[in-house]
Amino acid sequence: MLLILHLMLLAGVIFILARMMPGIRVAGYGTALLVAVIYGLINVTLGSVLKILTIPFIVISIGVFLLLINTFLLWLTDQILEDFEIEDMGTTFIAAVIITIADTTLSWLL
């Protein structure tokens, strides 16, 4: 039940982010929910592998390298879904930072 609530709130963050930030387009809230699900699945699978493989870089950068991994995962989500578009990597990076902060905050609160 908490997972569903978490995904719905994260979808809300993605939906609001798309409305407030130029360069991000989401067709609707349903698409934002699908983005949250796909991003979550990619993060749990590929993200976990990438985080394990890049532990030295994460340690050396004091965790900043995690933002690059999350940017890549968000870009990958953008490539998978047609109704979700991010114009460039700079916008993808900023969106990944905001989504990471929101996701971490939601994890702490739920």
XYZ file of C-alpha atoms in Angstrom, residues 7-104:
98
model
C 4.399 5.984 -6.770
C 1.334 8.242 -6.889
C 3.138 11.025 -5.021
C 6.229 10.640 -7.199
C 3.988 10.811 -10.278
C 2.578 14.051 -8.879
C 6.095 15.434 -8.534
C 6.880 14.444 -12.135
C 3.594 15.949 -13.382
C 4.189 19.258 -11.563
C 7.819 19.298 -12.695
C 6.694 18.912 -16.319
C 4.289 21.831 -15.930
C 6.813 24.126 -14.254
C 10.007 23.316 -16.134
C 10.436 24.152 -19.809
C 11.875 21.284 -21.788
C 9.872 18.510 -20.105
C 6.630 17.210 -21.574
C 4.274 14.674 -20.020
C 1.006 13.844 -21.801
C -0.995 13.654 -18.557
C -1.094 12.362 -15.004
C -1.469 8.775 -16.247
C 1.746 9.150 -18.196
C 3.434 10.671 -15.139
C 2.353 7.609 -13.141
C 3.770 5.352 -15.861
C 7.027 7.371 -15.784
C 7.219 6.850 -12.004
C 6.671 3.089 -12.388
C 9.156 2.649 -15.260
C 11.755 4.888 -13.578
C 11.308 2.925 -10.346
C 11.734 -0.423 -12.099
C 14.807 0.756 -13.991
C 16.236 2.207 -10.783
C 15.720 -1.038 -8.848
C 17.225 -3.236 -11.572
C 19.787 -1.406 -13.698
C 20.311 1.343 -11.121
C 21.302 -1.163 -8.461
C 23.841 -2.796 -10.770
C 25.302 0.566 -11.803
C 25.564 1.697 -8.181
C 27.437 -1.467 -7.213
C 29.796 -1.218 -10.201
C 30.564 2.452 -9.548
C 31.056 2.340 -5.767
C 34.615 3.763 -6.025
C 33.360 6.767 -8.040
C 30.459 7.285 -5.638
C 32.825 7.251 -2.650
C 35.395 9.548 -4.285
C 32.698 12.041 -5.325
C 30.955 11.831 -1.921
C 27.769 10.621 -3.588
C 27.591 13.168 -6.396
C 28.135 10.388 -8.955
C 24.719 9.023 -7.904
C 23.155 12.071 -9.556
C 24.818 11.123 -12.836
C 23.441 7.593 -12.536
C 19.956 8.963 -11.817
C 20.278 11.320 -14.797
C 21.120 8.361 -17.032
C 18.173 6.362 -15.653
C 15.778 9.271 -16.254
C 17.152 9.663 -19.789
C 16.573 5.949 -20.349
C 12.983 6.322 -19.117
C 12.567 9.194 -21.583
C 13.812 6.959 -24.408
C 11.384 4.153 -23.502
C 8.184 6.222 -23.239
C 6.852 8.224 -26.189
C 4.523 10.431 -24.120
C 7.389 11.581 -21.876
C 9.994 13.865 -23.410
C 12.936 15.793 -22.032
C 14.677 18.106 -24.488
C 18.327 17.975 -23.422
C 20.742 16.494 -20.894
C 20.929 19.684 -18.833
C 17.181 19.577 -18.277
C 17.420 15.842 -17.601
C 20.090 16.464 -14.948
C 18.058 19.172 -13.188
C 14.922 17.010 -13.302
C 16.873 14.023 -11.952
C 18.161 16.115 -9.039
C 14.643 17.309 -8.179
C 13.142 13.819 -8.551
C 15.939 12.328 -6.421
C 15.331 14.872 -3.652
C 11.567 14.290 -3.804
C 11.966 10.500 -3.876
C 14.357 10.532 -0.917
